[in-house]
Amino acid sequence: MRRIVLSWILCIVLSIQVVNGWLTANNARSPLLSILVVSTCCVSRLHGYLTYLALRMPLKGTRPPPGSPWPMPKEWNPTSDLVTFDPDNFRFSSNLMNCDIVIQAIERYTPILFGYKGVKKAAGLSPLTELKMTISSNKCDQYPRMAMDESYELSVGDTAELTANQVWGMLRGLETFSQLIFYQDGQIFMNKTRIIDGPRFSYRGLHTDTARHYIPLPILKKNLDAMSYNKFNVFHWHIVDDQSFPFVSKTFPELSKKGAYTNKHVYKPEDVADIIEYARVRGIRVIPEFDTPGHTHSWGKAFPELLTPCYANGVPGTPIWGKYAAYENFDVTKEFVYEFLGKFFAEVKEVFHDEYIHMGMDEAYYRCWQSNPDITAFMQERRIEGNYSKLEQYYAERTLGIISDLGRKYVIWQDPVENGAKVRDDTVVMVWKGGNTAHEDHWNSYMEKIAPRGYNTILASCWYLNYIKYPPDWEALYTCDPQDFNGSQAEKDRVLGGETCMWSEYVDGTNILPRYWPRASSVAERLWSPKIVKNTTDAMYRIDQQRCRMVRRGIPAEPILDGYCGDYDWGFGDVDTPEVDKPPTCTGGFRLEGRITLLVLPLLIVFVL
């Protein structure tokens, strides 16, 4: 009889080790469960363990179960029932197994799911043997688009099925599937789950400036990986600026020869094609930005006639430092400028496949134009003397006309519209002022001025990640909502989404990834998940899980608070190897109670015997 009772005690204790990750994660402590929790140590890898900043300041919120997805799905119905996997006997199937996007997705996610050394199926559970992926369109789309369908449904029970209308939804669902897996003592688990999901906003962008500092290709690719792990779908490539012109143009090769920092700090045609392809198979659009008429000093190194000579004391090309340089802004009165741009953007159209090109148009400061007598004469001829917003409008109309004639659409920064210029009705306006920038008004006031004019908008103001705040600012990033402004429902419906921005004055390949992540993850959930998902205290634990998940996948994501990432962390000798021979490490917040196991369990055994 004693043996039977002892067997039951041992069975209960070991069983609790499987489910205790869920219970302790949610602080589930009924009077009965509290006895059981005291007598066991939670060894489930939660992919993140946060602890207090100070002993007197305990953490709040609800700890999530292991394998919690980020961003939060539209509908997530997990159960406490577990399934397992046999890494050597699991396969993916699809009705589009001849589609390169599907094939490469399987190749990427197989090591993510099962590539950690020493993982194995859990004893006592029948393993899932297949994930069946069905794309109802039966079409292998080539390039992601603004109107792509990223919705999916995922069901994990005795079988696992992922259904999506398009391949892009399959990619998002496969990422979610990979996040549901968790490991315990080297064994693989997943809770039986049903998910119905799709994005709240169609535009979820991440901006990278590669002109102020050159960002090497491997870093850009690693960032695209991280974007896919967080369901971002637009890489806004701010590829050139005043400081350098790293884009190698076949039509005008002198631009990079004279405008790049060196002949090594360039993106050759094959490099650009490589990035576009790398992004494409991850469901990420690549929208290039060639900012004009301002931010164009690097263009003028090869073609000085593009720029406006600034005057001082009647002498052209003379700076007044602090006011303007010797040459600034395109000289928008010259026909040569538009002939040049027509040829240049004809090449851009062939290189980049997205239907949109970002045309910049921010910070075209007027002082240099005001100093130039030729520009003054031009404005007098058109009866717009003194109204430089009309000059800006003249440039915008002509330049956007070039892009339209090439069969492309356009995004611009807010500045021309804010200055009173009337741009084309189909222009997408990106609002960047009023967040972390040093502008007086709050971002929502800018949205309230621009939205009534009928343009589709994208919000970037809240999410300038090059600005750093202490303590960690992910909560402020998380709570900003692009529709939180006073406007009609129609105006809010014209908000296409939002974008994080990283200007590279103080970042390069050494620090750009930890500067992005997991701060950008908070924006990812805001743009993907339903508006009602906004509890920062609960999100804190899930974003930490996501941060540790990215660390395990090779992304150097910075921590959000004290703690550690299970039995692995950045810089460990072999982060891919679960330490199955190591004594269990308590996570989920019950480190003291885990140590009590060593005392309580022997006492129970002695009592029974």
mmCIF file with all atom_site columns, N, CA and C in Angstrom, residues 51-99:
data_model
loop_
_atom_site.group_PDB
_atom_site.id
_atom_site.type_symbol
_atom_site.label_atom_id
_atom_site.label_alt_id
_atom_site.label_comp_id
_atom_site.label_asym_id
_atom_site.label_entity_id
_atom_site.label_seq_id
_atom_site.pdbx_PDB_ins_code
_atom_site.Cartn_x
_atom_site.Cartn_y
_atom_site.Cartn_z
_atom_site.occupancy
_atom_site.B_iso_or_equiv
_atom_site.pdbx_formal_charge
_atom_site.auth_seq_id
_atom_site.auth_comp_id
_atom_site.auth_asym_id
_atom_site.auth_atom_id
_atom_site.pdbx_PDB_model_num
ATOM 1   N N  . THR A 1 51 ? 12.616 39.343 -13.126 1.00 0.00 ? 51 THR A N  1
ATOM 2   C CA . THR A 1 51 ? 12.569 39.484 -11.686 1.00 0.00 ? 51 THR A CA 1
ATOM 3   C C  . THR A 1 51 ? 12.516 40.969 -11.349 1.00 0.00 ? 51 THR A C  1
ATOM 4   N N  . TYR A 1 52 ? 12.385 41.267 -10.074 1.00 0.00 ? 52 TYR A N  1
ATOM 5   C CA . TYR A 1 52 ? 12.149 42.619 -9.618  1.00 0.00 ? 52 TYR A CA 1
ATOM 6   C C  . TYR A 1 52 ? 13.356 43.525 -9.845  1.00 0.00 ? 52 TYR A C  1
ATOM 7   N N  . LEU A 1 53 ? 13.079 44.809 -9.949  1.00 0.00 ? 53 LEU A N  1
ATOM 8   C CA . LEU A 1 53 ? 14.133 45.814 -10.032 1.00 0.00 ? 53 LEU A CA 1
ATOM 9   C C  . LEU A 1 53 ? 14.730 46.054 -8.656  1.00 0.00 ? 53 LEU A C  1
ATOM 10  N N  . ALA A 1 54 ? 13.888 45.988 -7.641  1.00 0.00 ? 54 ALA A N  1
ATOM 11  C CA . ALA A 1 54 ? 14.323 46.085 -6.250  1.00 0.00 ? 54 ALA A CA 1
ATOM 12  C C  . ALA A 1 54 ? 13.437 45.167 -5.420  1.00 0.00 ? 54 ALA A C  1
ATOM 13  N N  . LEU A 1 55 ? 13.976 44.639 -4.327  1.00 0.00 ? 55 LEU A N  1
ATOM 14  C CA . LEU A 1 55 ? 13.259 43.657 -3.517  1.00 0.00 ? 55 LEU A CA 1
ATOM 15  C C  . LEU A 1 55 ? 11.932 44.190 -3.010  1.00 0.00 ? 55 LEU A C  1
ATOM 16  N N  . ARG A 1 56 ? 11.895 45.486 -2.749  1.00 0.00 ? 56 ARG A N  1
ATOM 17  C CA . ARG A 1 56 ? 10.673 46.094 -2.214  1.00 0.00 ? 56 ARG A CA 1
ATOM 18  C C  . ARG A 1 56 ? 9.659  46.417 -3.298  1.00 0.00 ? 56 ARG A C  1
ATOM 19  N N  . MET A 1 57 ? 9.990  46.084 -4.556  1.00 0.00 ? 57 MET A N  1
ATOM 20  C CA . MET A 1 57 ? 9.113  46.433 -5.686  1.00 0.00 ? 57 MET A CA 1
ATOM 21  C C  . MET A 1 57 ? 8.760  45.162 -6.474  1.00 0.00 ? 57 MET A C  1
ATOM 22  N N  . PRO A 1 58 ? 7.881  44.317 -5.952  1.00 0.00 ? 58 PRO A N  1
ATOM 23  C CA . PRO A 1 58 ? 7.533  43.076 -6.653  1.00 0.00 ? 58 PRO A CA 1
ATOM 24  C C  . PRO A 1 58 ? 6.837  43.364 -7.975  1.00 0.00 ? 58 PRO A C  1
ATOM 25  N N  . LEU A 1 59 ? 7.030  42.461 -8.910  1.00 0.00 ? 59 LEU A N  1
ATOM 26  C CA . LEU A 1 59 ? 6.435  42.635 -10.227 1.00 0.00 ? 59 LEU A CA 1
ATOM 27  C C  . LEU A 1 59 ? 4.933  42.392 -10.179 1.00 0.00 ? 59 LEU A C  1
ATOM 28  N N  . LYS A 1 60 ? 4.221  43.120 -10.996 1.00 0.00 ? 60 LYS A N  1
ATOM 29  C CA . LYS A 1 60 ? 2.780  42.957 -11.117 1.00 0.00 ? 60 LYS A CA 1
ATOM 30  C C  . LYS A 1 60 ? 2.460  42.237 -12.414 1.00 0.00 ? 60 LYS A C  1
ATOM 31  N N  . GLY A 1 61 ? 1.175  41.992 -12.638 1.00 0.00 ? 61 GLY A N  1
ATOM 32  C CA . GLY A 1 61 ? 0.753  41.373 -13.890 1.00 0.00 ? 61 GLY A CA 1
ATOM 33  C C  . GLY A 1 61 ? 0.658  39.873 -13.805 1.00 0.00 ? 61 GLY A C  1
ATOM 34  N N  . THR A 1 62 ? 0.226  39.286 -14.897 1.00 0.00 ? 62 THR A N  1
ATOM 35  C CA . THR A 1 62 ? 0.004  37.844 -14.982 1.00 0.00 ? 62 THR A CA 1
ATOM 36  C C  . THR A 1 62 ? 1.057  37.209 -15.862 1.00 0.00 ? 62 THR A C  1
ATOM 37  N N  . ARG A 1 63 ? 1.774  36.272 -15.317 1.00 0.00 ? 63 ARG A N  1
ATOM 38  C CA . ARG A 1 63 ? 2.777  35.562 -16.110 1.00 0.00 ? 63 ARG A CA 1
ATOM 39  C C  . ARG A 1 63 ? 2.082  34.636 -17.104 1.00 0.00 ? 63 ARG A C  1
ATOM 40  N N  . PRO A 1 64 ? 2.540  34.630 -18.332 1.00 0.00 ? 64 PRO A N  1
ATOM 41  C CA . PRO A 1 64 ? 1.875  33.820 -19.350 1.00 0.00 ? 64 PRO A CA 1
ATOM 42  C C  . PRO A 1 64 ? 2.327  32.366 -19.293 1.00 0.00 ? 64 PRO A C  1
ATOM 43  N N  . PRO A 1 65 ? 1.586  31.486 -19.901 1.00 0.00 ? 65 PRO A N  1
ATOM 44  C CA . PRO A 1 65 ? 2.050  30.103 -20.016 1.00 0.00 ? 65 PRO A CA 1
ATOM 45  C C  . PRO A 1 65 ? 3.240  30.023 -20.955 1.00 0.00 ? 65 PRO A C  1
ATOM 46  N N  . PRO A 1 66 ? 4.021  28.976 -20.866 1.00 0.00 ? 66 PRO A N  1
ATOM 47  C CA . PRO A 1 66 ? 5.112  28.808 -21.830 1.00 0.00 ? 66 PRO A CA 1
ATOM 48  C C  . PRO A 1 66 ? 4.544  28.672 -23.234 1.00 0.00 ? 66 PRO A C  1
ATOM 49  N N  . GLY A 1 67 ? 5.302  29.156 -24.201 1.00 0.00 ? 67 GLY A N  1
ATOM 50  C CA . GLY A 1 67 ? 4.835  29.087 -25.579 1.00 0.00 ? 67 GLY A CA 1
ATOM 51  C C  . GLY A 1 67 ? 3.738  30.080 -25.884 1.00 0.00 ? 67 GLY A C  1
ATOM 52  N N  . SER A 1 68 ? 3.842  31.283 -25.328 1.00 0.00 ? 68 SER A N  1
ATOM 53  C CA . SER A 1 68 ? 2.837  32.317 -25.602 1.00 0.00 ? 68 SER A CA 1
ATOM 54  C C  . SER A 1 68 ? 3.260  33.116 -26.832 1.00 0.00 ? 68 SER A C  1
ATOM 55  N N  . PRO A 1 69 ? 2.363  33.294 -27.794 1.00 0.00 ? 69 PRO A N  1
ATOM 56  C CA . PRO A 1 69 ? 2.740  33.956 -29.047 1.00 0.00 ? 69 PRO A CA 1
ATOM 57  C C  . PRO A 1 69 ? 2.830  35.466 -28.919 1.00 0.00 ? 69 PRO A C  1
ATOM 58  N N  . TRP A 1 70 ? 3.670  36.048 -29.751 1.00 0.00 ? 70 TRP A N  1
ATOM 59  C CA . TRP A 1 70 ? 3.808  37.498 -29.890 1.00 0.00 ? 70 TRP A CA 1
ATOM 60  C C  . TRP A 1 70 ? 3.939  37.807 -31.366 1.00 0.00 ? 70 TRP A C  1
ATOM 61  N N  . PRO A 1 71 ? 3.152  38.730 -31.920 1.00 0.00 ? 71 PRO A N  1
ATOM 62  C CA . PRO A 1 71 ? 2.091  39.510 -31.286 1.00 0.00 ? 71 PRO A CA 1
ATOM 63  C C  . PRO A 1 71 ? 0.900  38.633 -30.882 1.00 0.00 ? 71 PRO A C  1
ATOM 64  N N  . MET A 1 72 ? 0.104  39.145 -29.958 1.00 0.00 ? 72 MET A N  1
ATOM 65  C CA . MET A 1 72 ? -1.072 38.405 -29.510 1.00 0.00 ? 72 MET A CA 1
ATOM 66  C C  . MET A 1 72 ? -2.037 38.191 -30.670 1.00 0.00 ? 72 MET A C  1
ATOM 67  N N  . PRO A 1 73 ? -2.460 36.945 -30.917 1.00 0.00 ? 73 PRO A N  1
ATOM 68  C CA . PRO A 1 73 ? -3.412 36.695 -32.002 1.00 0.00 ? 73 PRO A CA 1
ATOM 69  C C  . PRO A 1 73 ? -4.787 37.308 -31.728 1.00 0.00 ? 73 PRO A C  1
ATOM 70  N N  . LYS A 1 74 ? -5.547 37.423 -32.783 1.00 0.00 ? 74 LYS A N  1
ATOM 71  C CA . LYS A 1 74 ? -6.903 37.951 -32.677 1.00 0.00 ? 74 LYS A CA 1
ATOM 72  C C  . LYS A 1 74 ? -7.756 37.070 -31.767 1.00 0.00 ? 74 LYS A C  1
ATOM 73  N N  . GLU A 1 75 ? -7.685 35.758 -31.961 1.00 0.00 ? 75 GLU A N  1
ATOM 74  C CA . GLU A 1 75 ? -8.361 34.785 -31.086 1.00 0.00 ? 75 GLU A CA 1
ATOM 75  C C  . GLU A 1 75 ? -7.375 33.679 -30.762 1.00 0.00 ? 75 GLU A C  1
ATOM 76  N N  . TRP A 1 76 ? -7.163 33.450 -29.481 1.00 0.00 ? 76 TRP A N  1
ATOM 77  C CA . TRP A 1 76 ? -6.231 32.400 -29.039 1.00 0.00 ? 76 TRP A CA 1
ATOM 78  C C  . TRP A 1 76 ? -6.915 31.588 -27.961 1.00 0.00 ? 76 TRP A C  1
ATOM 79  N N  . ASN A 1 77 ? -7.124 30.317 -28.238 1.00 0.00 ? 77 ASN A N  1
ATOM 80  C CA . ASN A 1 77 ? -7.841 29.433 -27.326 1.00 0.00 ? 77 ASN A CA 1
ATOM 81  C C  . ASN A 1 77 ? -6.963 28.241 -26.964 1.00 0.00 ? 77 ASN A C  1
ATOM 82  N N  . PRO A 1 78 ? -6.026 28.436 -26.022 1.00 0.00 ? 78 PRO A N  1
ATOM 83  C CA . PRO A 1 78 ? -5.180 27.320 -25.606 1.00 0.00 ? 78 PRO A CA 1
ATOM 84  C C  . PRO A 1 78 ? -5.894 26.433 -24.596 1.00 0.00 ? 78 PRO A C  1
ATOM 85  N N  . THR A 1 79 ? -5.467 25.201 -24.506 1.00 0.00 ? 79 THR A N  1
ATOM 86  C CA . THR A 1 79 ? -5.959 24.282 -23.485 1.00 0.00 ? 79 THR A CA 1
ATOM 87  C C  . THR A 1 79 ? -4.769 23.835 -22.643 1.00 0.00 ? 79 THR A C  1
ATOM 88  N N  . SER A 1 80 ? -5.060 23.101 -21.586 1.00 0.00 ? 80 SER A N  1
ATOM 89  C CA . SER A 1 80 ? -3.985 22.558 -20.751 1.00 0.00 ? 80 SER A CA 1
ATOM 90  C C  . SER A 1 80 ? -3.495 21.206 -21.253 1.00 0.00 ? 80 SER A C  1
ATOM 91  N N  . ASP A 1 81 ? -4.141 20.666 -22.294 1.00 0.00 ? 81 ASP A N  1
ATOM 92  C CA . ASP A 1 81 ? -3.713 19.389 -22.856 1.00 0.00 ? 81 ASP A CA 1
ATOM 93  C C  . ASP A 1 81 ? -2.447 19.586 -23.681 1.00 0.00 ? 81 ASP A C  1
ATOM 94  N N  . LEU A 1 82 ? -1.526 18.646 -23.552 1.00 0.00 ? 82 LEU A N  1
ATOM 95  C CA . LEU A 1 82 ? -0.230 18.761 -24.201 1.00 0.00 ? 82 LEU A CA 1
ATOM 96  C C  . LEU A 1 82 ? -0.070 17.759 -25.331 1.00 0.00 ? 82 LEU A C  1
ATOM 97  N N  . VAL A 1 83 ? 0.705  18.174 -26.329 1.00 0.00 ? 83 VAL A N  1
ATOM 98  C CA . VAL A 1 83 ? 1.170  17.262 -27.373 1.00 0.00 ? 83 VAL A CA 1
ATOM 99  C C  . VAL A 1 83 ? 2.684  17.371 -27.422 1.00 0.00 ? 83 VAL A C  1
ATOM 100 N N  . THR A 1 84 ? 3.300  16.428 -28.102 1.00 0.00 ? 84 THR A N  1
ATOM 101 C CA . THR A 1 84 ? 4.746  16.436 -28.241 1.00 0.00 ? 84 THR A CA 1
ATOM 102 C C  . THR A 1 84 ? 5.112  16.189 -29.696 1.00 0.00 ? 84 THR A C  1
ATOM 103 N N  . PHE A 1 85 ? 6.406  16.231 -29.984 1.00 0.00 ? 85 PHE A N  1
ATOM 104 C CA . PHE A 1 85 ? 6.913  16.048 -31.341 1.00 0.00 ? 85 PHE A CA 1
ATOM 105 C C  . PHE A 1 85 ? 8.121  15.134 -31.299 1.00 0.00 ? 85 PHE A C  1
ATOM 106 N N  . ASP A 1 86 ? 8.263  14.338 -32.327 1.00 0.00 ? 86 ASP A N  1
ATOM 107 C CA . ASP A 1 86 ? 9.481  13.574 -32.552 1.00 0.00 ? 86 ASP A CA 1
ATOM 108 C C  . ASP A 1 86 ? 10.249 14.271 -33.670 1.00 0.00 ? 86 ASP A C  1
ATOM 109 N N  . PRO A 1 87 ? 11.356 14.953 -33.358 1.00 0.00 ? 87 PRO A N  1
ATOM 110 C CA . PRO A 1 87 ? 12.057 15.727 -34.388 1.00 0.00 ? 87 PRO A CA 1
ATOM 111 C C  . PRO A 1 87 ? 12.465 14.915 -35.609 1.00 0.00 ? 87 PRO A C  1
ATOM 112 N N  . ASP A 1 88 ? 12.681 13.622 -35.410 1.00 0.00 ? 88 ASP A N  1
ATOM 113 C CA . ASP A 1 88 ? 13.121 12.782 -36.532 1.00 0.00 ? 88 ASP A CA 1
ATOM 114 C C  . ASP A 1 88 ? 11.961 12.250 -37.364 1.00 0.00 ? 88 ASP A C  1
ATOM 115 N N  . ASN A 1 89 ? 10.756 12.447 -36.888 1.00 0.00 ? 89 ASN A N  1
ATOM 116 C CA . ASN A 1 89 ? 9.605  11.904 -37.610 1.00 0.00 ? 89 ASN A CA 1
ATOM 117 C C  . ASN A 1 89 ? 8.473  12.926 -37.669 1.00 0.00 ? 89 ASN A C  1
ATOM 118 N N  . PHE A 1 90 ? 8.825  14.124 -38.097 1.00 0.00 ? 90 PHE A N  1
ATOM 119 C CA . PHE A 1 90 ? 7.823  15.168 -38.272 1.00 0.00 ? 90 PHE A CA 1
ATOM 120 C C  . PHE A 1 90 ? 8.008  15.780 -39.651 1.00 0.00 ? 90 PHE A C  1
ATOM 121 N N  . ARG A 1 91 ? 6.890  16.089 -40.279 1.00 0.00 ? 91 ARG A N  1
ATOM 122 C CA . ARG A 1 91 ? 6.996  16.664 -41.613 1.00 0.00 ? 91 ARG A CA 1
ATOM 123 C C  . ARG A 1 91 ? 5.960  17.765 -41.799 1.00 0.00 ? 91 ARG A C  1
ATOM 124 N N  . PHE A 1 92 ? 6.262  18.650 -42.731 1.00 0.00 ? 92 PHE A N  1
ATOM 125 C CA . PHE A 1 92 ? 5.334  19.671 -43.173 1.00 0.00 ? 92 PHE A CA 1
ATOM 126 C C  . PHE A 1 92 ? 4.757  19.242 -44.511 1.00 0.00 ? 92 PHE A C  1
ATOM 127 N N  . SER A 1 93 ? 3.473  19.467 -44.696 1.00 0.00 ? 93 SER A N  1
ATOM 128 C CA . SER A 1 93 ? 2.853  19.187 -45.988 1.00 0.00 ? 93 SER A CA 1
ATOM 129 C C  . SER A 1 93 ? 2.033  20.398 -46.410 1.00 0.00 ? 93 SER A C  1
ATOM 130 N N  . SER A 1 94 ? 1.867  20.555 -47.705 1.00 0.00 ? 94 SER A N  1
ATOM 131 C CA . SER A 1 94 ? 1.114  21.685 -48.221 1.00 0.00 ? 94 SER A CA 1
ATOM 132 C C  . SER A 1 94 ? 0.605  21.364 -49.612 1.00 0.00 ? 94 SER A C  1
ATOM 133 N N  . ASN A 1 95 ? -0.473 22.030 -49.985 1.00 0.00 ? 95 ASN A N  1
ATOM 134 C CA . ASN A 1 95 ? -0.966 21.899 -51.348 1.00 0.00 ? 95 ASN A CA 1
ATOM 135 C C  . ASN A 1 95 ? -0.137 22.720 -52.332 1.00 0.00 ? 95 ASN A C  1
ATOM 136 N N  . LEU A 1 96 ? 0.870  23.476 -51.808 1.00 0.00 ? 96 LEU A N  1
ATOM 137 C CA . LEU A 1 96 ? 1.754  24.266 -52.672 1.00 0.00 ? 96 LEU A CA 1
ATOM 138 C C  . LEU A 1 96 ? 3.216  23.912 -52.395 1.00 0.00 ? 96 LEU A C  1
ATOM 139 N N  . MET A 1 97 ? 3.509  22.638 -52.396 1.00 0.00 ? 97 MET A N  1
ATOM 140 C CA . MET A 1 97 ? 4.875  22.206 -52.114 1.00 0.00 ? 97 MET A CA 1
ATOM 141 C C  . MET A 1 97 ? 5.849  22.547 -53.237 1.00 0.00 ? 97 MET A C  1
ATOM 142 N N  . ASN A 1 98 ? 5.337  23.042 -54.355 1.00 0.00 ? 98 ASN A N  1
ATOM 143 C CA . ASN A 1 98 ? 6.215  23.508 -55.434 1.00 0.00 ? 98 ASN A CA 1
ATOM 144 C C  . ASN A 1 98 ? 6.451  25.010 -55.376 1.00 0.00 ? 98 ASN A C  1
ATOM 145 N N  . CYS A 1 99 ? 5.939  25.680 -54.345 1.00 0.00 ? 99 CYS A N  1
ATOM 146 C CA . CYS A 1 99 ? 6.066  27.135 -54.200 1.00 0.00 ? 99 CYS A CA 1
ATOM 147 C C  . CYS A 1 99 ? 7.343  27.444 -53.427 1.00 0.00 ? 99 CYS A C  1
#
